Short mmCIF file of C-alpha atoms in Angstrom, two decimals:
data_model
loop_
_atom_site.label_atom_id
_atom_site.label_comp_id
_atom_site.label_asym_id
_atom_site.label_seq_id
_atom_site.Cartn_x
_atom_site.Cartn_y
_atom_site.Cartn_z
CA UNK S 1 -7.94 24.50 22.12
CA UNK S 2 -6.68 25.74 18.77
CA UNK S 3 -3.05 25.18 19.80
CA UNK S 4 -4.01 21.66 20.85
CA UNK S 5 -5.50 20.97 17.44
CA UNK S 6 -2.37 22.27 15.80
CA UNK S 7 -0.21 20.05 17.96
CA UNK S 8 -2.44 17.09 17.29
CA UNK S 9 -2.21 17.84 13.60
CA UNK S 10 1.59 17.79 13.74
CA UNK S 11 1.63 14.61 15.80
CA UNK S 12 -0.84 13.01 13.43
CA UNK S 13 1.20 14.02 10.41
CA UNK S 14 4.39 12.67 11.98
CA UNK S 15 2.65 9.42 12.82
CA UNK S 16 1.29 9.26 9.28
CA UNK S 17 4.74 9.77 7.80
CA UNK S 18 6.18 7.07 10.04
CA UNK S 19 3.34 4.79 9.09
CA UNK S 20 3.91 5.51 5.40
CA UNK S 21 7.61 4.82 5.89
CA UNK S 22 6.81 1.54 7.60
CA UNK S 23 4.33 0.60 4.91
CA UNK S 24 6.83 1.43 2.18
CA UNK S 25 9.47 -0.64 3.94
CA UNK S 26 7.04 -3.49 4.27
CA UNK S 27 6.03 -3.18 0.63
CA UNK S 28 9.68 -3.15 -0.45
CA UNK S 29 10.45 -6.20 1.67
CA UNK S 30 7.35 -7.91 0.35
CA UNK S 31 8.42 -7.11 -3.20
CA UNK S 32 11.81 -8.68 -2.60
CA UNK S 33 10.20 -11.77 -1.13
CA UNK S 34 7.69 -11.88 -3.96
CA UNK S 35 10.49 -11.48 -6.51
CA UNK S 36 12.40 -14.39 -4.99
CA UNK S 37 9.28 -16.50 -4.90
CA UNK S 38 8.44 -15.52 -8.46
CA UNK S 39 11.94 -16.43 -9.59
CA UNK S 40 11.65 -19.82 -7.89
CA UNK S 41 8.21 -20.42 -9.39
CA UNK S 42 9.50 -19.30 -12.79
CA UNK S 43 12.44 -21.68 -12.55
CA UNK S 44 10.16 -24.55 -11.65
CA UNK S 45 7.67 -23.60 -14.36
CA UNK S 46 10.35 -23.27 -17.03
CA UNK S 47 11.88 -26.56 -15.93
CA UNK S 48 8.51 -28.24 -16.13
CA UNK S 49 7.70 -26.60 -19.46
CA UNK S 50 11.08 -27.59 -20.88
CA UNK S 51 10.77 -31.22 -19.93
CA UNK S 52 7.12 -31.34 -20.94
CA UNK S 53 8.11 -29.90 -24.31
CA UNK S 54 10.84 -32.52 -24.70
CA UNK S 55 8.44 -35.27 -23.70
CA UNK S 56 5.78 -34.15 -26.18
CA UNK S 57 8.37 -33.75 -28.90
CA UNK S 58 9.64 -37.28 -28.24
CA UNK S 59 6.10 -38.66 -28.23
CA UNK S 60 5.29 -36.93 -31.50
CA UNK S 61 8.49 -38.15 -33.17
CA UNK S 62 7.99 -41.71 -31.90
CA UNK S 63 4.38 -41.78 -33.13
CA UNK S 64 5.44 -40.42 -36.53
CA UNK S 65 8.22 -43.00 -36.86
CA UNK S 66 5.92 -45.82 -35.77
CA UNK S 67 3.39 -44.87 -38.45
CA UNK S 68 6.12 -44.61 -41.11
CA UNK S 69 7.77 -47.94 -40.21
CA UNK S 70 4.71 -50.21 -40.20
CA UNK S 71 5.07 -51.49 -43.78
CA UNK S 72 8.90 -51.37 -44.01
CA UNK S 73 9.21 -53.37 -40.76
CA UNK S 74 6.52 -55.85 -41.81
CA UNK S 75 8.23 -56.48 -45.19
CA UNK S 76 11.69 -56.15 -43.60
CA UNK S 77 12.63 -53.35 -46.00
CA UNK S 78 16.00 -52.42 -44.43
CA UNK S 79 16.69 -49.68 -46.98
CA UNK S 80 13.43 -47.86 -46.23
CA UNK S 81 13.85 -48.39 -42.48
CA UNK S 82 17.33 -46.88 -42.65
CA UNK S 83 16.10 -43.86 -44.60
CA UNK S 84 13.35 -43.16 -42.05
CA UNK S 85 15.69 -43.59 -39.06
CA UNK S 86 18.48 -41.44 -40.54
CA UNK S 87 15.96 -38.70 -41.32
CA UNK S 88 14.93 -38.65 -37.65
CA UNK S 89 18.56 -38.66 -36.44
CA UNK S 90 19.21 -35.42 -38.32
CA UNK S 91 16.84 -33.50 -36.02
CA UNK S 92 18.35 -31.48 -33.15
CA UNK S 93 18.90 -33.19 -29.77
CA UNK S 94 18.08 -36.68 -31.17
CA UNK S 95 20.70 -39.00 -29.64
CA UNK S 96 19.53 -42.31 -31.09
CA UNK S 97 16.69 -44.05 -32.91
CA UNK S 98 16.35 -47.81 -32.45
CA UNK S 99 13.96 -49.99 -34.43
CA UNK S 100 13.41 -53.40 -32.79
CA UNK S 101 11.37 -56.51 -33.49
CA UNK S 102 8.75 -58.13 -31.27
CA UNK S 103 11.52 -59.92 -29.30
CA UNK S 104 13.35 -56.69 -28.49
CA UNK S 105 16.20 -57.33 -30.97
CA UNK S 106 17.74 -54.44 -32.87
CA UNK S 107 16.56 -54.19 -36.48
CA UNK S 108 18.11 -50.83 -37.36
CA UNK S 109 19.90 -47.96 -35.59
CA UNK S 110 20.35 -45.61 -38.56
CA UNK S 111 23.93 -46.66 -39.35
CA UNK S 112 24.83 -48.18 -42.69
CA UNK S 113 26.24 -51.43 -41.29
CA UNK S 114 23.94 -51.76 -38.22
CA UNK S 115 26.59 -53.46 -36.01
CA UNK S 116 24.02 -54.47 -33.33
CA UNK S 117 21.58 -56.05 -35.78
CA UNK S 118 19.78 -59.03 -34.26
CA UNK S 119 21.15 -58.40 -30.77
CA UNK S 120 18.85 -57.81 -27.80
CA UNK S 121 18.84 -54.29 -26.41
CA UNK S 122 20.58 -54.43 -23.01
CA UNK S 123 20.43 -50.83 -21.74
CA UNK S 124 18.52 -50.15 -18.45
CA UNK S 125 15.52 -48.71 -20.28
CA UNK S 126 15.18 -51.49 -22.85
CA UNK S 127 13.15 -53.94 -20.75
CA UNK S 128 10.28 -51.56 -20.03
CA UNK S 129 10.32 -50.28 -23.61
CA UNK S 130 9.99 -53.79 -25.07
CA UNK S 131 7.34 -54.98 -22.61
CA UNK S 132 5.08 -51.94 -22.99
CA UNK S 133 2.13 -52.36 -25.35
CA UNK S 134 1.57 -48.61 -25.59
CA UNK S 135 3.59 -45.41 -25.69
CA UNK S 136 6.26 -45.52 -22.95
CA UNK S 137 8.22 -42.46 -21.72
CA UNK S 138 11.30 -42.91 -19.48
CA UNK S 139 13.73 -40.34 -18.08
CA UNK S 140 17.39 -40.37 -17.12
CA UNK S 141 19.65 -37.53 -16.05
CA UNK S 142 20.84 -36.98 -19.62
CA UNK S 143 17.94 -37.92 -21.84
CA UNK S 144 14.31 -38.83 -22.34
CA UNK S 145 13.57 -42.20 -23.96
CA UNK S 146 10.23 -42.62 -25.78
CA UNK S 147 9.21 -46.08 -27.00
CA UNK S 148 6.24 -46.73 -29.31
CA UNK S 149 5.15 -50.27 -30.28
CA UNK S 150 4.36 -50.97 -33.95
CA UNK S 151 1.25 -53.00 -34.80
CA UNK S 152 -0.20 -54.61 -37.91
CA UNK S 153 -3.84 -54.91 -36.96
CA UNK S 154 -3.79 -56.50 -33.52
CA UNK S 155 -0.39 -58.12 -34.06
CA UNK S 156 2.65 -56.41 -32.58
CA UNK S 157 5.57 -56.69 -34.98
CA UNK S 158 8.09 -54.55 -33.11
CA UNK S 159 8.65 -51.01 -31.98
CA UNK S 160 10.77 -47.88 -32.18
CA UNK S 161 12.70 -46.00 -29.48
CA UNK S 162 13.72 -42.35 -29.68
CA UNK S 163 16.29 -40.81 -27.32
CA UNK S 164 16.40 -37.01 -26.90
CA UNK S 165 19.25 -35.22 -25.12
CA UNK S 166 18.28 -32.81 -22.31
CA UNK S 167 21.59 -30.91 -22.35
CA UNK S 168 20.49 -28.21 -24.78
CA UNK S 169 17.22 -27.65 -22.99
CA UNK S 170 19.02 -27.35 -19.64
CA UNK S 171 21.36 -24.68 -21.06
CA UNK S 172 18.45 -22.62 -22.37
CA UNK S 173 16.71 -22.99 -19.01
CA UNK S 174 19.76 -21.70 -17.08
CA UNK S 175 20.14 -18.70 -19.39
CA UNK S 176 16.46 -17.78 -19.07
CA UNK S 177 16.54 -18.03 -15.26
CA UNK S 178 19.65 -15.84 -15.08
CA UNK S 179 18.05 -13.17 -17.27
CA UNK S 180 14.85 -13.27 -15.23
CA UNK S 181 16.74 -12.90 -11.92
CA UNK S 182 18.75 -9.95 -13.25
CA UNK S 183 15.66 -8.07 -14.46
CA UNK S 184 13.81 -8.79 -11.21
CA UNK S 185 16.67 -7.31 -9.17
CA UNK S 186 16.74 -4.23 -11.39
CA UNK S 187 13.00 -3.75 -10.92
CA UNK S 188 13.40 -3.99 -7.13
CA UNK S 189 16.11 -1.31 -7.16
CA UNK S 190 13.92 1.00 -9.26
CA UNK S 191 11.01 0.53 -6.87
CA UNK S 192 13.27 1.34 -3.92
CA UNK S 193 14.37 4.61 -5.53
CA UNK S 194 10.76 5.48 -6.39
CA UNK S 195 9.61 4.86 -2.82
CA UNK S 196 12.41 6.99 -1.42
CA UNK S 197 11.45 9.85 -3.72
CA UNK S 198 7.78 9.48 -2.82
CA UNK S 199 8.52 9.56 0.91
CA UNK S 200 10.64 12.68 0.49
CA UNK S 201 7.83 14.36 -1.45
CA UNK S 202 5.30 13.46 1.24
CA UNK S 203 7.62 14.85 3.89
CA UNK S 204 7.86 18.18 2.07
CA UNK S 205 4.09 18.33 1.53
CA UNK S 206 3.43 17.62 5.21
CA UNK S 207 5.79 20.36 6.29
CA UNK S 208 4.17 22.85 3.89
CA UNK S 209 0.65 21.99 5.11
CA UNK S 210 1.65 22.36 8.75
CA UNK S 211 3.13 25.79 8.02
CA UNK S 212 -0.07 26.93 6.27
CA UNK S 213 -2.33 25.79 9.13
CA UNK S 214 -3.71 28.73 11.10
CA UNK S 215 -6.21 29.51 13.79
CA UNK S 216 -8.58 30.91 11.20
CA UNK S 217 -9.03 27.43 9.77
CA UNK S 218 -9.30 25.45 13.00
CA UNK S 219 -12.14 27.40 14.64
CA UNK S 220 -14.62 27.16 11.70
CA UNK S 221 -13.84 23.48 11.39
CA UNK S 222 -14.78 23.01 15.03
CA UNK S 223 -18.06 24.86 14.50
CA UNK S 224 -18.87 22.79 11.45
CA UNK S 225 -18.08 19.60 13.36
CA UNK S 226 -20.53 20.64 16.07
CA UNK S 227 -23.18 21.41 13.46
CA UNK S 228 -22.58 18.03 11.81
CA UNK S 229 -23.12 16.28 15.14
CA UNK S 230 -26.43 18.12 15.56
CA UNK S 231 -27.52 17.04 12.07
CA UNK S 232 -26.51 13.47 12.83
CA UNK S 233 -28.78 13.59 15.88
CA UNK S 234 -31.67 14.74 13.68
CA UNK S 235 -31.60 18.46 14.49
CA UNK S 236 -31.66 20.18 11.11
CA UNK S 237 -32.59 23.70 12.32
CA UNK S 238 -29.05 25.02 12.01
CA UNK S 239 -28.26 28.73 12.21
CA UNK S 240 -24.91 29.08 10.54
CA UNK S 241 -23.69 32.32 9.09
CA UNK S 242 -20.35 33.96 8.46
CA UNK S 243 -19.13 37.37 7.37
CA UNK S 244 -15.96 35.90 5.93
CA UNK S 245 -15.49 36.33 2.20
CA UNK S 246 -13.07 33.45 1.69
CA UNK S 247 -13.58 29.76 1.05
CA UNK S 248 -14.16 29.03 4.74
CA UNK S 249 -17.03 31.54 4.78
CA UNK S 250 -18.49 29.94 1.64
CA UNK S 251 -18.23 26.53 3.32
CA UNK S 252 -20.07 27.72 6.43
CA UNK S 253 -22.89 29.28 4.41
CA UNK S 254 -23.12 26.21 2.17
CA UNK S 255 -23.31 24.00 5.25
CA UNK S 256 -26.21 26.07 6.56
CA UNK S 257 -28.06 25.78 3.24
CA UNK S 258 -27.35 22.05 3.23
CA UNK S 259 -28.99 21.74 6.65
CA UNK S 260 -32.14 23.44 5.34
CA UNK S 261 -32.16 21.22 2.26
CA UNK S 262 -31.62 18.04 4.27
CA UNK S 263 -34.48 19.03 6.57
CA UNK S 264 -36.84 19.43 3.60
CA UNK S 265 -35.66 16.22 1.98
CA UNK S 266 -36.07 14.32 5.24
CA UNK S 267 -39.71 15.36 5.42
CA UNK S 268 -40.26 14.49 1.75
CA UNK S 269 -38.52 11.13 2.03
CA UNK S 270 -40.55 10.13 5.05
CA UNK S 271 -43.74 11.04 3.22
CA UNK S 272 -42.68 9.13 0.09
CA UNK S 273 -41.24 6.12 1.92
CA UNK S 274 -44.27 5.50 4.11
CA UNK S 275 -47.17 6.74 1.98
CA UNK S 276 -48.91 5.69 -1.22
CA UNK S 277 -49.12 8.68 -3.55
CA UNK S 278 -52.18 7.35 -5.41
CA UNK S 279 -54.52 6.59 -2.51
CA UNK S 280 -52.98 8.55 0.35
CA UNK S 281 -52.88 5.34 2.41
CA UNK S 282 -49.83 3.91 4.18
CA UNK S 283 -47.77 1.69 1.89
CA UNK S 284 -46.38 -1.81 2.41
CA UNK S 285 -43.29 -0.61 4.33
CA UNK S 286 -45.29 1.55 6.71
CA UNK S 287 -47.89 -1.18 7.25
CA UNK S 288 -45.27 -3.81 8.06
CA UNK S 289 -43.78 -1.56 10.73
CA UNK S 290 -47.22 -0.75 12.16
CA UNK S 291 -48.19 -4.43 12.09
CA UNK S 292 -45.03 -5.53 13.89
CA UNK S 293 -45.60 -2.90 16.58
CA UNK S 294 -49.27 -3.88 16.96
CA UNK S 295 -48.39 -7.58 17.21
CA UNK S 296 -45.99 -6.90 20.08
CA UNK S 297 -48.69 -5.02 22.00
CA UNK S 298 -51.36 -7.61 21.15
CA UNK S 299 -49.29 -10.58 22.27
CA UNK S 300 -48.14 -8.78 25.42
CA UNK S 301 -51.74 -7.97 26.41
CA UNK S 302 -53.06 -11.40 25.29
CA UNK S 303 -55.61 -9.68 23.06
CA UNK S 304 -56.65 -10.48 19.49
CA UNK S 305 -55.92 -8.85 16.16
CA UNK S 306 -57.43 -9.36 12.73
CA UNK S 307 -55.67 -8.96 9.40
CA UNK S 308 -57.82 -8.62 6.28
CA UNK S 309 -56.35 -9.14 2.82
CA UNK S 310 -58.52 -7.40 0.18
CA UNK S 311 -58.00 -7.92 -3.57
CA UNK S 312 -60.08 -6.34 -6.35
CA UNK S 313 -61.68 -8.91 -8.66
CA UNK S 314 -60.99 -8.57 -12.39
CA UNK S 315 -59.04 -5.34 -11.93
CA UNK S 316 -56.86 -6.21 -14.92
CA UNK S 317 -59.95 -5.96 -17.11
CA UNK S 318 -60.27 -2.26 -16.17
CA UNK S 319 -56.65 -1.54 -17.07
CA UNK S 320 -56.88 -3.45 -20.35
CA UNK S 321 -60.20 -1.96 -21.49
CA UNK S 322 -60.21 1.58 -20.07
CA UNK S 323 -56.50 2.26 -19.53
CA UNK S 324 -54.25 2.68 -16.55
CA UNK S 325 -55.60 6.13 -15.72
CA UNK S 326 -59.03 4.59 -15.20
CA UNK S 327 -57.40 1.86 -13.13
CA UNK S 328 -55.76 4.46 -10.91
CA UNK S 329 -59.13 6.17 -10.44
CA UNK S 330 -60.70 2.82 -9.48
CA UNK S 331 -58.00 2.27 -6.88
CA UNK S 332 -58.60 5.72 -5.42
CA UNK S 333 -62.37 5.19 -5.19
CA UNK S 334 -61.91 1.69 -3.81
CA UNK S 335 -59.53 2.95 -1.11
CA UNK S 336 -62.10 5.55 -0.06
CA UNK S 337 -64.82 2.87 0.16
CA UNK S 338 -62.58 0.66 2.28
CA UNK S 339 -61.90 3.56 4.63
CA UNK S 340 -65.64 4.21 4.91
CA UNK S 341 -66.39 0.53 5.59
CA UNK S 342 -63.70 0.32 8.28
CA UNK S 343 -65.01 3.53 9.87
CA UNK S 344 -68.43 1.86 10.14
CA UNK S 345 -66.78 -0.92 12.14
CA UNK S 346 -66.06 1.52 14.94
CA UNK S 347 -62.37 0.61 15.53
CA UNK S 348 -60.56 3.91 15.98
CA UNK S 349 -57.15 2.17 15.83
CA UNK S 350 -57.87 0.36 12.55
CA UNK S 351 -55.23 0.73 9.84
CA UNK S 352 -55.92 0.58 6.10
CA UNK S 353 -52.95 0.32 3.72
CA UNK S 354 -52.28 -0.33 0.07
CA UNK S 355 -50.12 -3.45 -0.06
CA UNK S 356 -49.33 -3.26 -3.76
CA UNK S 357 -51.13 -3.24 -7.10
CA UNK S 358 -54.83 -3.87 -6.43
CA UNK S 359 -54.20 -5.42 -2.99
CA UNK S 360 -55.16 -3.69 0.26
CA UNK S 361 -54.75 -4.77 3.88
CA UNK S 362 -56.75 -3.83 6.96
CA UNK S 363 -55.73 -4.29 10.60
CA UNK S 364 -58.48 -4.44 13.20
CA UNK S 365 -58.30 -4.80 16.97
CA UNK S 366 -60.58 -4.72 19.97
CA UNK S 367 -63.04 -7.26 21.42
CA UNK S 368 -64.87 -9.80 19.23
CA UNK S 369 -62.50 -9.21 16.34
CA UNK S 370 -63.90 -12.08 14.26
CA UNK S 371 -67.39 -10.60 14.33
CA UNK S 372 -65.99 -7.13 13.66
CA UNK S 373 -63.99 -8.43 10.70
CA UNK S 374 -67.03 -10.17 9.24
CA UNK S 375 -69.07 -6.98 9.69
CA UNK S 376 -66.41 -4.86 7.96
CA UNK S 377 -66.04 -7.41 5.13
CA UNK S 378 -69.78 -7.41 4.51
CA UNK S 379 -69.77 -3.61 4.54
CA UNK S 380 -66.98 -3.59 1.94
CA UNK S 381 -68.83 -6.00 -0.32
CA UNK S 382 -72.01 -3.94 0.08
CA UNK S 383 -70.12 -0.76 -0.83
CA UNK S 384 -68.87 -2.42 -3.99
CA UNK S 385 -72.42 -3.29 -5.00
CA UNK S 386 -72.73 0.39 -5.85
CA UNK S 387 -71.35 1.13 -9.32
CA UNK S 388 -68.29 3.27 -9.92
CA UNK S 389 -68.52 6.05 -12.48
CA UNK S 390 -65.54 5.97 -14.84
CA UNK S 391 -65.31 8.05 -18.01
CA UNK S 392 -69.09 8.42 -18.07
CA UNK S 393 -69.64 4.68 -17.67
CA UNK S 394 -70.86 2.65 -14.74
CA UNK S 395 -68.43 -0.07 -13.69
CA UNK S 396 -69.25 -2.86 -11.24
CA UNK S 397 -66.43 -4.54 -9.36
CA UNK S 398 -66.15 -7.07 -6.59
CA UNK S 399 -63.52 -7.94 -4.05
CA UNK S 400 -62.14 -11.16 -2.58
CA UNK S 401 -61.30 -10.86 1.11
CA UNK S 402 -59.14 -13.17 3.20
CA UNK S 403 -59.26 -12.85 6.98
CA UNK S 404 -56.77 -14.24 9.52
CA UNK S 405 -56.73 -13.86 13.30
CA UNK S 406 -53.81 -13.43 15.70
CA UNK S 407 -52.81 -15.34 17.78
CA UNK S 408 -54.92 -18.32 16.64
CA UNK S 409 -53.60 -18.39 13.05
CA UNK S 410 -50.13 -16.98 13.64
CA UNK S 411 -48.05 -14.68 15.79
CA UNK S 412 -45.72 -13.04 13.26
CA UNK S 413 -46.41 -10.57 10.49
CA UNK S 414 -45.00 -12.85 7.78
CA UNK S 415 -47.20 -15.79 8.85
CA UNK S 416 -50.33 -13.64 9.14
CA UNK S 417 -49.76 -12.04 5.74
CA UNK S 418 -49.24 -15.47 4.18
CA UNK S 419 -52.38 -16.84 5.81
CA UNK S 420 -54.41 -13.80 4.77
CA UNK S 421 -53.23 -14.24 1.19
CA UNK S 422 -54.20 -17.95 1.28
CA UNK S 423 -57.66 -17.10 2.62
CA UNK S 424 -58.10 -14.43 -0.06
CA UNK S 425 -57.13 -16.97 -2.72
CA UNK S 426 -59.75 -19.36 -1.37
CA UNK S 427 -62.34 -16.57 -1.60
CA UNK S 428 -61.47 -16.19 -5.29
CA UNK S 429 -61.82 -19.94 -5.80
CA UNK S 430 -65.23 -19.76 -4.11
CA UNK S 431 -66.52 -17.48 -6.86
CA UNK S 432 -65.02 -14.10 -5.93
CA UNK S 433 -66.85 -11.14 -4.33
CA UNK S 434 -66.90 -12.88 -0.94
CA UNK S 435 -64.77 -13.32 2.16
CA UNK S 436 -63.21 -16.32 3.82
CA UNK S 437 -61.59 -16.85 7.22
CA UNK S 438 -58.28 -18.68 7.20
CA UNK S 439 -58.17 -22.28 8.40
CA UNK S 440 -55.36 -24.80 8.46
CA UNK S 441 -57.27 -26.92 5.96
CA UNK S 442 -56.55 -24.20 3.39
CA UNK S 443 -52.83 -24.97 3.65
CA UNK S 444 -53.59 -28.53 2.63
CA UNK S 445 -55.76 -27.35 -0.27
CA UNK S 446 -53.05 -24.99 -1.51
CA UNK S 447 -50.42 -27.69 -1.14
CA UNK S 448 -52.62 -30.17 -3.03
CA UNK S 449 -53.18 -27.70 -5.85
CA UNK S 450 -49.44 -26.99 -6.10
CA UNK S 451 -48.75 -30.75 -6.21
CA UNK S 452 -51.39 -31.28 -8.91
CA UNK S 453 -49.91 -28.44 -10.99
CA UNK S 454 -46.47 -30.00 -10.54
CA UNK S 455 -47.71 -33.45 -11.61
CA UNK S 456 -49.55 -31.98 -14.60
CA UNK S 457 -46.28 -30.68 -16.10
CA UNK S 458 -45.05 -34.22 -16.71
CA UNK S 459 -48.39 -35.95 -17.28
CA UNK S 460 -48.06 -35.97 -21.09
CA UNK S 461 -44.55 -37.44 -21.02
CA UNK S 462 -45.70 -40.15 -18.60
CA UNK S 463 -48.59 -41.11 -20.90
CA UNK S 464 -51.29 -40.13 -18.39
CA UNK S 465 -53.34 -38.06 -20.86
CA UNK S 466 -55.99 -39.91 -22.89
CA UNK S 467 -58.86 -39.14 -25.23
CA UNK S 468 -62.48 -39.99 -24.42
CA UNK S 469 -65.46 -39.43 -26.68
CA UNK S 470 -68.84 -38.12 -25.56
CA UNK S 471 -71.69 -38.96 -28.00
CA UNK S 472 -74.06 -36.26 -29.23
CA UNK S 473 -77.72 -37.27 -29.90
CA UNK S 474 -80.64 -35.43 -31.46
CA UNK S 475 -83.29 -34.77 -28.80
CA UNK S 476 -86.23 -35.22 -31.16
CA UNK S 477 -85.18 -38.56 -32.67
CA UNK S 478 -82.48 -39.90 -30.36
CA UNK S 479 -80.21 -40.32 -33.41
CA UNK S 480 -76.43 -40.25 -32.87
CA UNK S 481 -75.16 -37.28 -34.86
CA UNK S 482 -71.60 -36.89 -33.61
CA UNK S 483 -69.17 -37.08 -30.71
CA UNK S 484 -67.14 -34.62 -28.69
CA UNK S 485 -63.47 -35.52 -28.17
CA UNK S 486 -62.34 -34.77 -24.62
CA UNK S 487 -58.82 -34.89 -23.15
CA UNK S 488 -58.75 -36.46 -19.69
CA UNK S 489 -55.94 -36.90 -17.16
CA UNK S 490 -55.59 -40.36 -15.60
CA UNK S 491 -53.38 -39.63 -12.53
CA UNK S 492 -51.27 -42.59 -11.39
CA UNK S 493 -52.37 -42.17 -7.76
CA UNK S 494 -55.47 -39.93 -7.76
CA UNK S 495 -57.26 -41.49 -10.70
CA UNK S 496 -59.26 -39.31 -13.11
CA UNK S 497 -58.63 -35.61 -12.39
CA UNK S 498 -61.75 -33.58 -13.32
CA UNK S 499 -61.25 -30.44 -15.44
CA UNK S 500 -62.55 -28.30 -12.57
#
């Protein structure tokens, strides 16, 4: 067995080295392809950037010249026009600057004698430049031509054309691409050498590890693997010990201690995850699992099940006035009273859980569950009639209880919990310290209240709020002594909404 592990180790290492070699080859090939693609993208990007730069430069120069030539062209100031044009011609890559009138005839080209003065521009780009009423950019193989009309108010009096040579930009672009390609190839060669060195190092490390492998390492690893499988299956009572004084012996003993620790932690985690530390009752997670299991059995046997949602009335007042410690004590006493009330109901399979905060849930089964639930609810309310002693003071509390029945009201835990919460809310609306059974009409009431709350948010902006005045009279004389101003809501569909 140990020889087999050794052989498998060697085969695995060889396969790993071959895989690494293949991966490195693939990475190198991918790098070459990526470098080529990057070079192509860079060429295209630089080409685009170069021509975009030329285009923007031409547009800027044409706009500047158009602004500068408005008055000189309007007053036909040839001297000033010539100065402006010659100044532009001195800039790099500017091949020509032509100022033309509204008929497309040359007014000035920057020369001193202007040989084409008064002649129509006849180059291939002239027609579009003259006809355009806005900035016009045209390209040829050698240049970019930018034409900008010149206006006085709304009247077009002419225009200016600027021609920029693309030869210099193309030379810079070729030089940059050549430099980029050279550096990319150098980087690929460096990566190839680095990968070769890395593979050689891995080969030496693998050979050294295989030489150091011995039977004294393989057997303890097998034992630890077996122990790990037992722990995975949930058997934490491991008996691992070793007389070895090396690292393997330390590992075996540490693994044994870890098994003991995991066993203790598993017990603690289960207790924490499924129990409420304050009341000792199952928590929300545990109750949901128990409820799902009970629902499956109930539906399979076509029986009934009751879910009771219990919420302490005015519990926040206890926390605010007496402190959270007093609130925790109230929850503990209340949980005990719920347990006692459920015990009086006689259902041995009943479950009481703390659902969160001051909310508790009770699951009841058996025959006549509706009557049993009503009996338990009345017992709870009667228990709460007795005062609680907190910090030497008597405190009276009530509870609102919502009751829902499976399968009549729902057949899933989420639906039953929602319905129980709705019924509990209706009990609070009914004055608290009472219980209510869920009915589908409650869904409509809740939906109507939500809709009214939604409509109320925009009532002021829609002008639905108005003032009314209620007179105040003296009882002895009937004399009007004042009035009470009241704000009322005139709903567009429901009419006057009462404050209640």
